[in-house]
XYZ file of C-alpha atoms in Angstrom:
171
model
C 0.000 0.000 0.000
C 1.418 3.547 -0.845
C 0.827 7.059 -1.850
C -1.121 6.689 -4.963
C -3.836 9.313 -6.416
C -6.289 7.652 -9.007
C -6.105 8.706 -12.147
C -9.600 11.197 -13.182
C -12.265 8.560 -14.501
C -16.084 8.809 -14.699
C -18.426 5.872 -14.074
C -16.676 4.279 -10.936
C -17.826 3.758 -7.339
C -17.292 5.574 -4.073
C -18.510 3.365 -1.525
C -17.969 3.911 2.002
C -16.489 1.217 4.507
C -15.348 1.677 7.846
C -14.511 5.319 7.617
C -12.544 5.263 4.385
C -13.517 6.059 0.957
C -13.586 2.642 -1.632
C -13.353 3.820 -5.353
C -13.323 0.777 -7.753
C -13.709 0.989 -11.444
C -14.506 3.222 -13.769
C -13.655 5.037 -17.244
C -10.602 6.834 -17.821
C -8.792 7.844 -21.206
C -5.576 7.242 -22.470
C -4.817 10.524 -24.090
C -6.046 12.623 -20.912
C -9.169 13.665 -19.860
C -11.274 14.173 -23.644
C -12.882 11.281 -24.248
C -11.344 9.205 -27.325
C -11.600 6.087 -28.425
C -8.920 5.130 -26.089
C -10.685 3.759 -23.246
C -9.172 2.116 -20.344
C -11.213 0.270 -17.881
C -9.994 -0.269 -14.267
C -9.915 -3.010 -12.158
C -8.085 -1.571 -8.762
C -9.270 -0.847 -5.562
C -8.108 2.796 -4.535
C -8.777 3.422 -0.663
C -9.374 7.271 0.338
C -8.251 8.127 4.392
C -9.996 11.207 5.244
C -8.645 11.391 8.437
C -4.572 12.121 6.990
C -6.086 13.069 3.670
C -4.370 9.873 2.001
C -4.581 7.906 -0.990
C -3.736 3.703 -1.201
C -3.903 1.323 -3.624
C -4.802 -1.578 -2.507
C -3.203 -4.999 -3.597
C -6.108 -6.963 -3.643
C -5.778 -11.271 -4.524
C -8.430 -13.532 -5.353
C -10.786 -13.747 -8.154
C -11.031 -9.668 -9.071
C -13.504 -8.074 -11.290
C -12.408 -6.718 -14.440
C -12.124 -3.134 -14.967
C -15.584 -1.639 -15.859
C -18.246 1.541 -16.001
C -21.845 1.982 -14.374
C -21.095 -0.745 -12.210
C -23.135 -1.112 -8.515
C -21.344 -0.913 -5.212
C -22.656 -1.411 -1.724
C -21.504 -2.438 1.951
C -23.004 -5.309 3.725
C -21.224 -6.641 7.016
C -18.203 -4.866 6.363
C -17.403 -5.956 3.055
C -17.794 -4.490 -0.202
C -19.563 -5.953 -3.098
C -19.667 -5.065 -6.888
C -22.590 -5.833 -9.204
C -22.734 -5.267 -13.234
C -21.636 -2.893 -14.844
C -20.073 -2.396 -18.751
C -16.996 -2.133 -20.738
C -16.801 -1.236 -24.202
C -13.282 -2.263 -24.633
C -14.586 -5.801 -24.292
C -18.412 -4.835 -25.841
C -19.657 -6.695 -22.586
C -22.614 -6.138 -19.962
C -21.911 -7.989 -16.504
C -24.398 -9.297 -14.078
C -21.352 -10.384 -11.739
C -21.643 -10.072 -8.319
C -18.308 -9.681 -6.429
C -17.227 -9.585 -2.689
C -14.017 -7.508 -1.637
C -13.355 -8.518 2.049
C -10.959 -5.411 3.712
C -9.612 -7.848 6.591
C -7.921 -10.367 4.082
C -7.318 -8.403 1.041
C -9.302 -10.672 -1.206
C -12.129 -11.052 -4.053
C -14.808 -13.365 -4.681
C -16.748 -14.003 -6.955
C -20.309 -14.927 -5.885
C -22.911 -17.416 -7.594
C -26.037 -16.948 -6.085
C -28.536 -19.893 -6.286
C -32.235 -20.357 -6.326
C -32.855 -18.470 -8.583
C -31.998 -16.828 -12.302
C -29.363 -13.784 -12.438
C -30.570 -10.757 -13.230
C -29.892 -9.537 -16.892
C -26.732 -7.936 -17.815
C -26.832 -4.486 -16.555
C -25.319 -1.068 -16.108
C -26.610 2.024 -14.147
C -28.677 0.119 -12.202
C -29.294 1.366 -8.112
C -28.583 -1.648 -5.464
C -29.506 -1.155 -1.984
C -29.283 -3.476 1.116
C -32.013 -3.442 3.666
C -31.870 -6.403 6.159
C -29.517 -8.865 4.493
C -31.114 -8.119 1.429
C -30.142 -6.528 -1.956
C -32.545 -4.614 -3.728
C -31.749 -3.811 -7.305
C -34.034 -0.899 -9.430
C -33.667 0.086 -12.820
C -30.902 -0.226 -15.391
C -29.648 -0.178 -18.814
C -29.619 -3.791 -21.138
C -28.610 -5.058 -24.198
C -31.472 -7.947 -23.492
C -35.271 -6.638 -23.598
C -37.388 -8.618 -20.937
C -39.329 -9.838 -24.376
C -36.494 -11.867 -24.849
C -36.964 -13.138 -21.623
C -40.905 -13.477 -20.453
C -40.558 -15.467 -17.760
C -38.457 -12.826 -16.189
C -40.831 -9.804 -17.006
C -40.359 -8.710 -12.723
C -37.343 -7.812 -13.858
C -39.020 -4.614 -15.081
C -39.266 -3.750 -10.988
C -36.035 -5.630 -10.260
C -35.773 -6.731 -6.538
C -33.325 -9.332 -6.436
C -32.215 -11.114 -2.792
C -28.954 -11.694 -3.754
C -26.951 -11.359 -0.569
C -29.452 -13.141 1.675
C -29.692 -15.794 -1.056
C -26.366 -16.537 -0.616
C -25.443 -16.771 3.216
C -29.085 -18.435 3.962
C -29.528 -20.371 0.914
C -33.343 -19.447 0.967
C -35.504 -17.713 -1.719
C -38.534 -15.582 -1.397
C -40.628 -13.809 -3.625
């Protein structure tokens, strides 16, 4: 962990976790800060300290996300989880779900079961209210016509955390 400023990007998260400032992700451009059609996605973990004003990169291990845009972020019992999101770079929508634990350094990727993943997604809202996730909204390359049986998509609540630590499913 050192000194290190992120570069300027747009389309990342700020998440906060246990007083410090998570920013994972986002857009940035090779050239400088125009936009071109020299996109660069990022997949590190930059840690903000507001109380020294510091900057640190973390040096994360595990399975980690790729770099990516219009991605979710949220905190649930202290760790920090990353849903969706886009790169053009790779022409790709995610509907990923990743853990970052801040104890042990490491990512993880999650496959919830019980029931389908959402779509592929970016811009979407997730919330957690009592060990659940609640997802609203979006963009998609997929149209719920291609996909009737998954028209409650269109309000999108998925259970994705409690899913996964209780094995349960509700509707």
């Amino acid at each position: 962990i050192g000194d290190v400023i992120p570069q300027w990007r747009d389309f990342h998260s700020a998440t906060e976790l246990d007083g410090q400032m998570y920013v994972f992700g986002g857009r940035f451009d090779r050239i400088g800060p125009e936009q071109t059609t020299q996109n660069i996605y990022d997949d590190r973990l930059y840690v903000f300290n507001p109380d020294d004003a510091s900057w640190s990169l973390i040096t994360a291990n595990g399975e980690i996300p790729c770099g990516r845009r219009s991605h979710s972020a949220f905190v649930h019992h202290g760790k920090l989880y990353i849903f969706g999101g886009y790169n053009n770079v790779m022409s790709f929508h995610f509907n990923d779900l990743y853990e970052f634990n801040p104890l042990t350094l490491l990512w993880h990727r999650i496959k919830p079961h019980g029931i389908p993943n959402p779509v592929p997604r970016r811009r979407q809202c997730c919330l957690v209210i009592d060990d659940r996730m609640y997802m609203f909204g979006g963009t998609s390359p997929i149209s719920t016509s291609t996909f009737p049986n998954r028209s409650h998509e269109i309000q999108d609540q998925s259970n994705l955390i409690r899913q996964r630590s209780t094995g349960e499913t509700s509707g």
